[in-house]
Structure formats: C-alpha cells, structure tokens
mmCIF file of C-alpha atoms in Angstrom:
data_model
loop_
_atom_site.group_PDB
_atom_site.id
_atom_site.type_symbol
_atom_site.label_atom_id
_atom_site.label_comp_id
_atom_site.label_asym_id
_atom_site.label_seq_id
_atom_site.Cartn_x
_atom_site.Cartn_y
_atom_site.Cartn_z
ATOM 1 C CA MET A 1 0.000 0.000 0.000
ATOM 2 C CA LYS A 2 1.223 3.519 -0.735
ATOM 3 C CA ARG A 3 2.110 5.532 2.352
ATOM 4 C CA SER A 4 1.373 9.267 2.216
ATOM 5 C CA ILE A 5 3.807 9.761 5.078
ATOM 6 C CA TYR A 6 6.772 9.375 2.686
ATOM 7 C CA ASP A 7 8.257 11.943 0.332
ATOM 8 C CA GLN A 8 10.635 11.515 -2.601
ATOM 9 C CA ASP A 9 13.743 11.345 -0.397
ATOM 10 C CA HIS A 10 12.325 8.301 1.350
ATOM 11 C CA GLU A 11 11.444 6.614 -1.930
ATOM 12 C CA ASP A 12 14.936 7.306 -3.297
ATOM 13 C CA PHE A 13 16.328 5.768 -0.119
ATOM 14 C CA ARG A 14 14.049 2.778 -0.641
ATOM 15 C CA SER A 15 15.697 2.127 -3.984
ATOM 16 C CA SER A 16 19.126 1.993 -2.366
ATOM 17 C CA VAL A 17 17.816 -0.335 0.361
ATOM 18 C CA LYS A 18 16.384 -2.678 -2.269
ATOM 19 C CA ALA A 19 19.708 -2.731 -4.123
ATOM 20 C CA PHE A 20 21.558 -3.537 -0.902
ATOM 21 C CA ILE A 21 19.124 -6.345 -0.064
ATOM 22 C CA ALA A 22 19.338 -7.887 -3.536
ATOM 23 C CA LYS A 23 23.130 -7.998 -3.359
ATOM 24 C CA HIS A 24 23.872 -8.792 0.279
ATOM 25 C CA ILE A 25 20.772 -10.221 1.987
ATOM 26 C CA THR A 26 18.490 -12.266 -0.278
ATOM 27 C CA PRO A 27 21.225 -14.634 -1.519
ATOM 28 C CA ASN A 28 22.190 -15.487 2.075
ATOM 29 C CA ILE A 29 18.934 -15.772 4.040
ATOM 30 C CA GLU A 30 18.542 -19.547 3.783
ATOM 31 C CA ARG A 31 22.179 -20.188 4.695
ATOM 32 C CA TRP A 32 22.013 -17.799 7.642
ATOM 33 C CA ASP A 33 18.875 -19.497 8.924
ATOM 34 C CA SER A 34 20.561 -22.880 8.610
ATOM 35 C CA GLU A 35 23.753 -21.745 10.331
ATOM 36 C CA GLY A 36 21.927 -19.649 12.913
ATOM 37 C CA PHE A 37 24.176 -16.647 12.358
ATOM 38 C CA ILE A 38 24.474 -13.604 10.081
ATOM 39 C CA ASP A 39 27.812 -12.877 8.389
ATOM 40 C CA ARG A 40 29.721 -9.886 9.721
ATOM 41 C CA ASP A 41 30.189 -8.858 6.092
ATOM 42 C CA ALA A 42 26.479 -8.035 5.908
ATOM 43 C CA TRP A 43 26.884 -5.537 8.724
ATOM 44 C CA THR A 44 29.837 -3.779 7.129
ATOM 45 C CA ALA A 45 28.018 -3.744 3.792
ATOM 46 C CA ALA A 46 25.038 -2.121 5.518
ATOM 47 C CA GLY A 47 27.377 0.484 6.952
ATOM 48 C CA GLU A 48 28.944 1.159 3.562
ATOM 49 C CA ALA A 49 25.454 1.556 2.087
ATOM 50 C CA GLY A 50 24.549 4.160 4.714
ATOM 51 C CA LEU A 51 21.872 2.015 6.338
ATOM 52 C CA LEU A 52 23.235 2.196 9.896
ATOM 53 C CA GLY A 53 23.256 5.254 12.133
ATOM 54 C CA ILE A 54 21.173 7.440 9.851
ATOM 55 C CA SER A 55 20.201 9.640 12.811
ATOM 56 C CA VAL A 56 23.757 9.952 14.182
ATOM 57 C CA PRO A 57 25.367 13.391 13.779
ATOM 58 C CA GLY A 58 27.790 13.554 10.883
ATOM 59 C CA GLU A 59 30.755 14.315 13.140
ATOM 60 C CA TYR A 60 30.398 10.797 14.559
ATOM 61 C CA GLY A 61 30.054 9.036 11.216
ATOM 62 C CA GLY A 62 26.274 9.007 10.808
ATOM 63 C CA GLY A 63 23.807 10.396 8.348
ATOM 64 C CA GLY A 64 22.720 13.302 10.526
ATOM 65 C CA ILE A 65 19.029 12.779 9.698
ATOM 66 C CA PRO A 66 16.884 12.083 12.788
ATOM 67 C CA ASP A 67 13.848 10.996 10.789
ATOM 68 C CA PHE A 68 12.339 7.662 11.835
ATOM 69 C CA ARG A 69 10.713 7.252 8.433
ATOM 70 C CA PHE A 70 14.050 6.164 6.979
ATOM 71 C CA ARG A 71 14.058 3.342 9.527
ATOM 72 C CA THR A 72 10.522 2.273 8.602
ATOM 73 C CA VAL A 73 11.514 2.136 4.924
ATOM 74 C CA GLN A 74 14.276 -0.302 5.838
ATOM 75 C CA MET A 75 11.922 -2.434 7.913
ATOM 76 C CA GLU A 76 9.430 -2.660 5.058
ATOM 77 C CA GLU A 77 12.052 -3.805 2.584
ATOM 78 C CA PHE A 78 13.656 -6.311 4.974
ATOM 79 C CA ALA A 79 10.211 -7.761 5.743
ATOM 80 C CA ALA A 80 9.320 -7.995 2.055
ATOM 81 C CA VAL A 81 12.080 -10.591 1.523
ATOM 82 C CA GLY A 82 11.657 -12.319 4.881
ATOM 83 C CA ALA A 83 14.870 -10.870 6.350
ATOM 84 C CA ASN A 84 13.323 -10.563 9.804
ATOM 85 C CA SER A 85 16.456 -11.736 11.618
ATOM 86 C CA PHE A 86 18.643 -9.076 10.016
ATOM 87 C CA ASN A 87 15.957 -6.514 10.770
ATOM 88 C CA ALA A 88 15.938 -7.547 14.432
ATOM 89 C CA GLY A 89 19.708 -7.159 14.718
ATOM 90 C CA THR A 90 19.883 -3.786 13.001
ATOM 91 C CA SER A 91 16.880 -2.545 14.991
ATOM 92 C CA VAL A 92 18.772 -3.181 18.230
ATOM 93 C CA GLN A 93 21.751 -1.321 16.785
ATOM 94 C CA ASP A 94 19.816 1.657 15.410
ATOM 95 C CA ASP A 95 16.848 1.982 17.761
ATOM 96 C CA LEU A 96 18.413 1.039 21.098
ATOM 97 C CA VAL A 97 22.209 1.127 21.284
ATOM 98 C CA ILE A 98 22.892 4.122 19.045
ATOM 99 C CA PRO A 99 20.173 6.422 20.505
ATOM 100 C CA TYR A 100 21.428 5.707 24.040
ATOM 101 C CA LEU A 101 24.933 6.710 23.012
ATOM 102 C CA VAL A 102 23.789 9.780 21.099
ATOM 103 C CA ASP A 103 21.584 10.998 23.949
ATOM 104 C CA LEU A 104 23.664 10.027 26.985
ATOM 105 C CA GLY A 105 27.249 9.500 25.871
ATOM 106 C CA THR A 106 30.155 11.816 26.550
ATOM 107 C CA HIS A 107 32.081 13.171 23.589
ATOM 108 C CA GLU A 108 34.790 10.575 24.230
ATOM 109 C CA GLN A 109 32.278 7.698 24.401
ATOM 110 C CA LYS A 110 30.658 8.847 21.179
ATOM 111 C CA GLN A 111 34.021 9.159 19.444
ATOM 112 C CA ARG A 112 35.014 5.674 20.542
ATOM 113 C CA TRP A 113 31.866 3.800 19.525
ATOM 114 C CA LEU A 114 29.568 5.667 17.165
ATOM 115 C CA PRO A 115 31.736 5.678 14.004
ATOM 116 C CA SER A 116 32.238 1.908 14.147
ATOM 117 C CA LEU A 117 28.563 1.269 14.961
ATOM 118 C CA CYS A 118 27.628 3.397 11.951
ATOM 119 C CA ASP A 119 30.029 1.718 9.530
ATOM 120 C CA GLY A 120 29.101 -1.769 10.719
ATOM 121 C CA THR A 121 32.542 -2.752 11.952
ATOM 122 C CA ALA A 122 31.105 -2.857 15.483
ATOM 123 C CA ILE A 123 27.877 -4.496 16.603
ATOM 124 C CA GLY A 124 26.010 -3.371 19.702
ATOM 125 C CA ALA A 125 23.670 -5.072 22.160
ATOM 126 C CA MET A 126 21.433 -3.947 25.005
ATOM 127 C CA ALA A 127 21.494 -6.068 28.170
ATOM 128 C CA MET A 128 18.607 -5.509 30.564
ATOM 129 C CA THR A 129 16.685 -8.790 30.844
ATOM 130 C CA GLU A 130 17.771 -11.349 33.442
ATOM 131 C CA PRO A 131 16.606 -14.888 34.227
ATOM 132 C CA GLY A 132 14.457 -13.536 37.054
ATOM 133 C CA ALA A 133 13.632 -10.115 35.651
ATOM 134 C CA GLY A 134 12.033 -9.530 32.260
ATOM 135 C CA SER A 135 9.454 -6.761 32.061
ATOM 136 C CA ASP A 136 10.080 -6.080 35.785
ATOM 137 C CA LEU A 137 13.394 -4.272 35.438
ATOM 138 C CA GLN A 138 13.401 -3.294 39.096
ATOM 139 C CA GLY A 139 13.972 -6.974 39.839
ATOM 140 C CA ILE A 140 17.435 -7.137 38.240
ATOM 141 C CA ARG A 141 20.297 -8.569 40.328
ATOM 142 C CA THR A 142 23.353 -7.595 38.271
ATOM 143 C CA THR A 143 25.435 -5.180 40.343
ATOM 144 C CA ALA A 144 28.149 -2.615 39.703
ATOM 145 C CA THR A 145 30.185 -1.800 42.798
ATOM 146 C CA ARG A 146 32.725 0.989 43.194
ATOM 147 C CA ASP A 147 36.322 -0.038 43.834
ATOM 148 C CA GLY A 148 38.482 3.050 43.887
ATOM 149 C CA ASP A 149 37.994 4.795 40.571
ATOM 150 C CA ASP A 150 36.673 1.644 38.929
ATOM 151 C CA TRP A 151 33.387 -0.207 38.820
ATOM 152 C CA VAL A 152 33.201 -3.972 39.285
ATOM 153 C CA LEU A 153 30.341 -5.606 37.395
ATOM 154 C CA GLN A 154 28.908 -8.896 38.628
ATOM 155 C CA GLY A 155 25.885 -10.801 37.330
ATOM 156 C CA SER A 156 24.253 -12.165 34.186
ATOM 157 C CA LYS A 157 21.757 -11.318 31.467
ATOM 158 C CA ILE A 158 19.606 -13.465 29.192
ATOM 159 C CA PHE A 159 17.748 -13.198 25.852
ATOM 160 C CA ILE A 160 20.254 -10.620 24.577
ATOM 161 C CA THR A 161 19.829 -9.916 20.861
ATOM 162 C CA ASN A 162 23.215 -9.636 19.082
ATOM 163 C CA GLY A 163 24.789 -11.092 22.220
ATOM 164 C CA ILE A 164 27.133 -13.469 20.393
ATOM 165 C CA ALA A 165 28.316 -10.980 17.771
ATOM 166 C CA ALA A 166 28.378 -7.839 19.937
ATOM 167 C CA ASP A 167 31.497 -5.722 20.378
ATOM 168 C CA VAL A 168 29.905 -3.421 22.943
ATOM 169 C CA VAL A 169 27.006 -4.017 25.304
ATOM 170 C CA ILE A 170 24.998 -1.437 27.247
ATOM 171 C CA VAL A 171 24.324 -3.046 30.630
ATOM 172 C CA LEU A 172 21.774 -2.018 33.257
ATOM 173 C CA ALA A 173 23.027 -2.754 36.774
ATOM 174 C CA LYS A 174 22.239 -1.924 40.389
ATOM 175 C CA THR A 175 24.699 0.579 41.830
ATOM 176 C CA THR A 176 22.984 1.432 45.141
ATOM 177 C CA HIS A 177 21.567 -1.414 47.210
ATOM 178 C CA GLY A 178 18.020 -0.912 48.455
ATOM 179 C CA ALA A 179 17.355 2.214 46.383
ATOM 180 C CA GLY A 180 14.997 0.545 43.923
ATOM 181 C CA SER A 181 14.647 2.326 40.611
ATOM 182 C CA ARG A 182 16.819 5.182 41.896
ATOM 183 C CA GLY A 183 19.769 2.871 42.426
ATOM 184 C CA MET A 184 20.435 1.675 38.857
ATOM 185 C CA SER A 185 22.986 2.826 36.307
ATOM 186 C CA LEU A 186 23.985 2.081 32.717
ATOM 187 C CA PHE A 187 27.453 0.982 31.619
ATOM 188 C CA LEU A 188 29.247 0.624 28.304
ATOM 189 C CA VAL A 189 30.932 -2.772 28.354
ATOM 190 C CA PRO A 190 33.417 -3.773 25.632
ATOM 191 C CA THR A 191 33.125 -7.499 25.028
ATOM 192 C CA THR A 192 36.933 -7.755 25.074
ATOM 193 C CA ALA A 193 37.007 -6.766 28.755
ATOM 194 C CA PRO A 194 38.404 -9.454 31.110
ATOM 195 C CA GLY A 195 35.490 -10.965 33.012
ATOM 196 C CA PHE A 196 33.044 -10.675 30.132
ATOM 197 C CA ARG A 197 31.776 -14.106 29.132
ATOM 198 C CA ARG A 198 29.239 -15.244 26.578
ATOM 199 C CA GLY A 199 27.076 -18.201 27.457
ATOM 200 C CA ARG A 200 25.290 -20.427 25.021
ATOM 201 C CA LYS A 201 23.690 -19.194 21.855
ATOM 202 C CA LEU A 202 20.001 -19.669 22.556
ATOM 203 C CA GLU A 203 17.868 -21.744 20.204
ATOM 204 C CA LYS A 204 14.710 -19.815 19.376
ATOM 205 C CA LEU A 205 11.358 -20.574 17.801
ATOM 206 C CA GLY A 206 11.785 -17.802 15.231
ATOM 207 C CA LEU A 207 14.338 -15.225 14.060
ATOM 208 C CA ARG A 208 16.647 -18.199 13.619
ATOM 209 C CA SER A 209 19.657 -16.414 12.147
ATOM 210 C CA ASN A 210 19.643 -13.576 14.657
ATOM 211 C CA ASP A 211 21.964 -14.504 17.516
ATOM 212 C CA THR A 212 20.508 -14.342 21.016
ATOM 213 C CA ALA A 213 22.674 -15.129 24.015
ATOM 214 C CA GLU A 214 23.260 -15.388 27.725
ATOM 215 C CA LEU A 215 25.920 -12.971 28.983
ATOM 216 C CA PHE A 216 27.951 -13.182 32.180
ATOM 217 C CA PHE A 217 29.986 -10.592 34.057
ATOM 218 C CA ASP A 218 32.513 -12.220 36.376
ATOM 219 C CA ASP A 219 34.104 -9.490 38.516
ATOM 220 C CA LEU A 220 34.382 -7.429 35.347
ATOM 221 C CA ARG A 221 36.377 -4.282 36.088
ATOM 222 C CA LEU A 222 35.377 -1.102 34.266
ATOM 223 C CA PRO A 223 37.003 2.336 34.364
ATOM 224 C CA ALA A 224 34.925 5.218 35.702
ATOM 225 C CA ASP A 225 34.323 6.576 32.205
ATOM 226 C CA SER A 226 32.310 3.438 31.338
ATOM 227 C CA LEU A 227 29.275 4.912 33.108
ATOM 228 C CA LEU A 228 26.690 5.934 30.497
ATOM 229 C CA GLY A 229 24.519 8.851 31.557
ATOM 230 C CA HIS A 230 24.132 9.686 35.237
ATOM 231 C CA GLU A 231 24.808 7.418 38.166
ATOM 232 C CA GLY A 232 21.553 6.261 39.744
ATOM 233 C CA LYS A 233 19.530 7.402 36.730
ATOM 234 C CA GLY A 234 19.775 4.213 34.686
ATOM 235 C CA PHE A 235 16.156 3.222 35.196
ATOM 236 C CA VAL A 236 15.001 6.726 34.266
ATOM 237 C CA HIS A 237 17.211 6.703 31.168
ATOM 238 C CA VAL A 238 15.652 3.401 30.092
ATOM 239 C CA MET A 239 12.078 4.582 30.719
ATOM 240 C CA GLU A 240 12.724 7.717 28.678
ATOM 241 C CA ARG A 241 13.953 5.669 25.708
ATOM 242 C CA LEU A 242 11.572 2.728 25.764
ATOM 243 C CA PRO A 243 9.073 4.541 23.479
ATOM 244 C CA ARG A 244 11.658 4.508 20.661
ATOM 245 C CA GLU A 245 12.256 0.777 21.158
ATOM 246 C CA ARG A 246 8.528 0.103 21.175
ATOM 247 C CA MET A 247 8.050 2.126 18.021
ATOM 248 C CA SER A 248 10.688 -0.012 16.350
ATOM 249 C CA ILE A 249 8.675 -3.119 17.270
ATOM 250 C CA ALA A 250 5.427 -1.513 16.111
ATOM 251 C CA ALA A 251 6.959 -0.543 12.772
ATOM 252 C CA THR A 252 8.376 -4.034 12.325
ATOM 253 C CA ALA A 253 4.918 -5.466 13.003
ATOM 254 C CA VAL A 254 3.263 -3.385 10.291
ATOM 255 C CA ALA A 255 6.038 -4.083 7.778
ATOM 256 C CA ALA A 256 5.945 -7.836 8.394
ATOM 257 C CA ALA A 257 2.140 -7.986 8.338
ATOM 258 C CA ALA A 258 2.074 -6.109 5.025
ATOM 259 C CA ALA A 259 4.632 -8.523 3.564
ATOM 260 C CA ALA A 260 2.586 -11.522 4.718
ATOM 261 C CA PHE A 261 -0.503 -10.058 3.099
ATOM 262 C CA GLU A 262 1.270 -9.477 -0.210
ATOM 263 C CA TRP A 263 2.573 -13.070 -0.345
ATOM 264 C CA THR A 264 -0.875 -14.383 0.535
ATOM 265 C CA ARG A 265 -2.801 -12.188 -1.881
ATOM 266 C CA THR A 266 -0.585 -13.391 -4.717
ATOM 267 C CA TYR A 267 -0.805 -17.010 -3.596
ATOM 268 C CA CYS A 268 -4.601 -16.945 -3.443
ATOM 269 C CA PHE A 269 -4.874 -16.071 -7.114
ATOM 270 C CA GLU A 270 -2.195 -18.523 -8.221
ATOM 271 C CA ARG A 271 -3.367 -21.533 -6.224
ATOM 272 C CA HIS A 272 -6.290 -23.407 -7.811
ATOM 273 C CA ALA A 273 -8.848 -25.652 -6.142
ATOM 274 C CA PHE A 274 -12.136 -26.966 -7.492
ATOM 275 C CA GLY A 275 -11.243 -25.625 -10.906
ATOM 276 C CA GLN A 276 -10.567 -22.002 -10.006
ATOM 277 C CA PRO A 277 -8.209 -19.723 -8.007
ATOM 278 C CA ILE A 278 -8.971 -19.944 -4.299
ATOM 279 C CA GLY A 279 -9.155 -16.153 -4.321
ATOM 280 C CA ASN A 280 -12.413 -16.470 -6.231
ATOM 281 C CA PHE A 281 -14.132 -18.038 -3.251
ATOM 282 C CA GLN A 282 -16.137 -15.676 -1.107
ATOM 283 C CA ALA A 283 -14.658 -16.960 2.164
ATOM 284 C CA THR A 284 -11.149 -16.222 0.884
ATOM 285 C CA ARG A 285 -12.098 -12.780 -0.407
ATOM 286 C CA PHE A 286 -13.730 -11.885 2.906
ATOM 287 C CA THR A 287 -10.588 -12.876 4.785
ATOM 288 C CA LEU A 288 -8.391 -10.857 2.425
ATOM 289 C CA ALA A 289 -10.749 -7.894 2.794
ATOM 290 C CA GLU A 290 -10.522 -8.072 6.589
ATOM 291 C CA ILE A 291 -6.728 -8.293 6.532
ATOM 292 C CA ALA A 292 -6.432 -5.377 4.095
ATOM 293 C CA THR A 293 -8.668 -3.224 6.279
ATOM 294 C CA ASP A 294 -6.782 -4.138 9.452
ATOM 295 C CA LEU A 295 -3.557 -3.158 7.704
ATOM 296 C CA GLU A 296 -4.964 0.206 6.653
ATOM 297 C CA ALA A 297 -6.064 0.928 10.210
ATOM 298 C CA GLY A 298 -2.763 -0.284 11.652
ATOM 299 C CA THR A 299 -0.727 1.762 9.200
ATOM 300 C CA SER A 300 -2.667 4.898 10.143
ATOM 301 C CA LEU A 301 -1.903 4.275 13.817
ATOM 302 C CA LEU A 302 1.792 3.768 13.056
ATOM 303 C CA ASP A 303 1.992 6.845 10.831
ATOM 304 C CA ARG A 304 0.443 9.024 13.540
ATOM 305 C CA ALA A 305 2.924 7.688 16.096
ATOM 306 C CA THR A 306 5.822 8.218 13.671
ATOM 307 C CA VAL A 307 4.881 11.868 13.209
ATOM 308 C CA LEU A 308 4.784 12.284 16.986
ATOM 309 C CA LEU A 309 8.167 10.554 17.386
ATOM 310 C CA ASN A 310 9.809 12.777 14.780
ATOM 311 C CA ALA A 311 8.367 15.844 16.511
ATOM 312 C CA GLY A 312 9.629 14.705 19.919
ATOM 313 C CA GLU A 313 6.050 14.422 21.180
ATOM 314 C CA LEU A 314 5.572 10.639 21.388
ATOM 315 C CA SER A 315 4.404 9.725 24.896
ATOM 316 C CA ALA A 316 4.928 6.435 26.703
ATOM 317 C CA VAL A 317 1.195 5.775 26.292
ATOM 318 C CA ASP A 318 1.295 6.491 22.532
ATOM 319 C CA ALA A 319 4.180 4.041 22.136
ATOM 320 C CA ALA A 320 2.508 1.411 24.315
ATOM 321 C CA GLN A 321 -0.695 1.621 22.266
ATOM 322 C CA ALA A 322 1.205 1.273 18.995
ATOM 323 C CA LYS A 323 3.381 -1.603 20.228
ATOM 324 C CA TYR A 324 0.532 -3.579 21.799
ATOM 325 C CA TRP A 325 -2.089 -3.154 19.107
ATOM 326 C CA LEU A 326 0.177 -3.524 16.098
ATOM 327 C CA SER A 327 2.104 -6.551 17.347
ATOM 328 C CA ASP A 328 -1.181 -8.294 18.188
ATOM 329 C CA MET A 329 -2.540 -7.317 14.764
ATOM 330 C CA HIS A 330 0.587 -8.710 13.138
ATOM 331 C CA ASN A 331 0.192 -12.092 14.810
ATOM 332 C CA LYS A 332 -3.485 -12.323 13.851
ATOM 333 C CA ILE A 333 -2.766 -11.414 10.235
ATOM 334 C CA VAL A 334 0.117 -13.870 9.857
ATOM 335 C CA ASP A 335 -2.014 -16.641 11.384
ATOM 336 C CA ARG A 336 -4.824 -16.007 8.910
ATOM 337 C CA CYS A 337 -2.391 -15.758 6.004
ATOM 338 C CA LEU A 338 -0.871 -19.104 6.895
ATOM 339 C CA GLN A 339 -4.361 -20.625 7.002
ATOM 340 C CA LEU A 340 -5.052 -19.377 3.491
ATOM 341 C CA HIS A 341 -1.900 -21.145 2.313
ATOM 342 C CA GLY A 342 -3.293 -24.439 3.594
ATOM 343 C CA GLY A 343 -0.762 -27.238 4.018
ATOM 344 C CA TYR A 344 1.861 -25.312 2.062
ATOM 345 C CA GLY A 345 1.793 -22.620 4.715
ATOM 346 C CA TYR A 346 3.233 -25.096 7.184
ATOM 347 C CA MET A 347 6.248 -25.764 4.956
ATOM 348 C CA LEU A 348 9.377 -23.740 5.693
ATOM 349 C CA GLU A 349 10.068 -23.348 1.984
ATOM 350 C CA TYR A 350 7.210 -20.846 1.979
ATOM 351 C CA PRO A 351 8.058 -17.490 3.597
ATOM 352 C CA ILE A 352 4.762 -17.394 5.473
ATOM 353 C CA ALA A 353 5.871 -20.324 7.665
ATOM 354 C CA LYS A 354 9.007 -18.522 8.869
ATOM 355 C CA ALA A 355 7.048 -15.288 9.214
ATOM 356 C CA TYR A 356 4.598 -17.103 11.506
ATOM 357 C CA ALA A 357 7.418 -18.206 13.824
ATOM 358 C CA ASP A 358 9.171 -14.836 13.659
ATOM 359 C CA ALA A 359 6.007 -12.928 14.580
ATOM 360 C CA ARG A 360 5.422 -14.504 17.977
ATOM 361 C CA ILE A 361 8.186 -12.614 19.797
ATOM 362 C CA LEU A 362 6.823 -9.134 19.041
ATOM 363 C CA PRO A 363 4.114 -9.134 21.752
ATOM 364 C CA ILE A 364 6.764 -10.306 24.252
ATOM 365 C CA TYR A 365 9.932 -8.263 23.936
ATOM 366 C CA GLY A 366 10.235 -4.545 24.527
ATOM 367 C CA GLY A 367 7.849 -5.075 27.453
ATOM 368 C CA THR A 368 5.070 -7.640 27.127
ATOM 369 C CA ASN A 369 1.733 -6.505 25.743
ATOM 370 C CA GLU A 370 0.240 -7.075 29.182
ATOM 371 C CA ILE A 371 2.628 -4.390 30.464
ATOM 372 C CA MET A 372 1.591 -2.140 27.561
ATOM 373 C CA LYS A 373 -2.043 -2.471 28.614
ATOM 374 C CA GLU A 374 -1.078 -1.647 32.203
ATOM 375 C CA ILE A 375 0.659 1.549 31.034
ATOM 376 C CA ILE A 376 -2.406 2.548 29.028
ATOM 377 C CA GLY A 377 -4.795 1.566 31.812
ATOM 378 C CA ARG A 378 -2.907 3.537 34.466
ATOM 379 C CA ASP A 379 -3.063 6.612 32.251
ATOM 380 C CA ILE A 380 -6.823 6.174 31.805
ATOM 381 C CA ALA A 381 -7.270 5.841 35.579
ATOM 382 C CA ALA A 382 -5.115 8.881 36.329
ATOM 383 C CA ARG A 383 -6.966 11.075 33.831
ATOM 384 C CA THR A 384 -10.310 9.909 35.114
ATOM 385 C CA ARG A 385 -9.422 10.653 38.751
ATOM 386 C CA SER A 386 -8.226 14.141 37.842
ATOM 387 C CA GLN A 387 -11.532 15.132 36.225
#
C-alpha cells in the first residue's frame, strides 16, 4: 500500500535499500537461517550503504538525519524478503544502542563507539533482561560496585539480541543497594574486557539467524568513564527511551504484516482448487478484505505515532498503544495468512511459515503486551481521577 507519510527522499532511499538487499541479503537468508548466524560482512556492507546510524550526527560518522521514516523504509524492505532476523539485529543497533549513546554519551564515548557502529565494523547489544527479571526491570540482580575509581560488574543477562556478535554491550546494573529504581545505572561494556563471558547461543522458535545469548559478568572491572549517563539514573534513562524501542517493534509489526498479506494475496490467485483460483471463493475474499482493512487501520496508527516521534512528542502511552495493538494485529494477520496457504503454509520453503514463527516474539519483547495495557490503563485511571 502507498504511504502518504513518505516523500521523494524516502522513496529514493528505498531504492538503495532494495539494491543492498538484492546484493547482500536475499542470496544469504537460507544459509544464515541454517547456520543460525548472520555474516559480519552483511553488517559492514550495511554500513557502507549508509543504512546504519542514519540519525547519528555527521561528526560521529552518521547520516545526521533524525527521521524515523528512513528506519521504517528499511523495515518494510527487509520484511518484504523475509529478512526478519537481520531486521531484528539492526533494529537493536539503530533503535536502542545508538540512541542511548547519542543521547547520553560523553564526547569521548561517542568518538570511541559511534563511528564503528555506523560503519558496521562494530555491533552493539542492550542487556537488561535477566533470568528472574524480564518486564520487571526493578527486579534485576546484576550489580556494579565501586572499587576506587573503577566499577566492578557482577551478574548475568539473558535473551540478549546480538549477544554473540556484539562488540559493545549497554548493561543495566544496580549501583545502590536498596534504592529501587533510583539505584540503577547504565554501563558501556566492551566485550573484550576481562570478566566478560558469553554463554550459550540460545535456540529460538523464530528469528533463527539472529543470535541471542546469555551474557555473564565475572568481577568485570570497568574504568569510571564506562558509566553511560548519570549514576543512579539508569532506570530513568531506560524509561525515557523505551518509546523509541517500542516504536521499532510496532513498525516491524506493520512491515511484516504487510509482507505476509502481499505473499498471501498473490498465492490466493495462483493456487487453484475446485477448478478455479482460491481467491475467487467468497470466504477467501472476505478474509483478504478483513486483513487489508486491518492493515490500513494499523498503518494509520503507526503513521500518527511516527509523526509524533519525529516531533519529539511521542508519549509512553502512545508508544505502548502502537506496540501492543500492532504486534497483536501482526500475529493475527500472519495466522490467517498461513491458514489461506493451507498445508503449504506449514512448509518452511514458503516465507509465510518462517514469518509465523518470527512474529510470535513481538508481543513479548520490549515489554510484554500485558505491560503495555497496564501503562495505558494507568493513564486512563489517572486522567479519570483528575476530572
């Protein structure tokens, strides 16, 4: 579907994204899925093509264009070829790691990491989730303790996207015991640091070629300048930036749902049963009509949220609504598209099968959709009480 939110610059950028995908991504997707890992060369090629760090100021190697629409163009084109794993990895890089550094990093931290994150020679990861603390970040147990001028990091993280490939990890840790959300801080951790240890590469239901790992910090000593942002403000820093992460998930959901619809629409008028295309049957047409309408409504919601994000006016509630509704919509659409494929939809040689597995994580990460509803519900209650 044509998006009125885009102008010619975005469409020109789309052409370059398509060229990059045709050369570096499409020929490798099946191999990456089989091996469970994406070649580092794909990251450096993305950097050379200007697809990483578009919002980063030019002095640090980026494109200097803080317009989220360029990110949504990428997501649409990655989804169109089923490159959901590569999209997941680059989304962590561009929508989590890089914005944290741009917003909170010192000049020295930015100089050290941003150019290599933008050119793809470095890969970043964000480490918040722990075995006993997912959406409840106040339950984390990883600690960072002062020892002279240094910090000593101790603990572990789980479900960390890019964890195996990462060169730098942003880690949320407790720095003041008993202070709750006011006692957490963020740290920049090079994966070459003594005491940093990667656990097993986790086997996932979907996003098979995107590496997800356990990480361990065994008395890992960090210099004082590894602190990212303000001491004791880590939880606040995360809360302030979660809307961007949730918008990335929402945009991925719309892009992947649209791709699933396009594959299915085509399939329904190529596949014959009872002497005619299955798209000629009323039941099929009704389902396609419902999916198309859901996509139009979902795209309008995403476009509104994108405009707010670009204007710096996206609230936590806006982001929660977009993330919850669009990721649920995505799962419903992919399920119905698979059903229209019949038995072929269950075969991994068809992109809809992998899309079905890839979709299931979206209502979970970035804060579960139950947490999104709690954010929205609390806002409703607060506004009602104030009337």
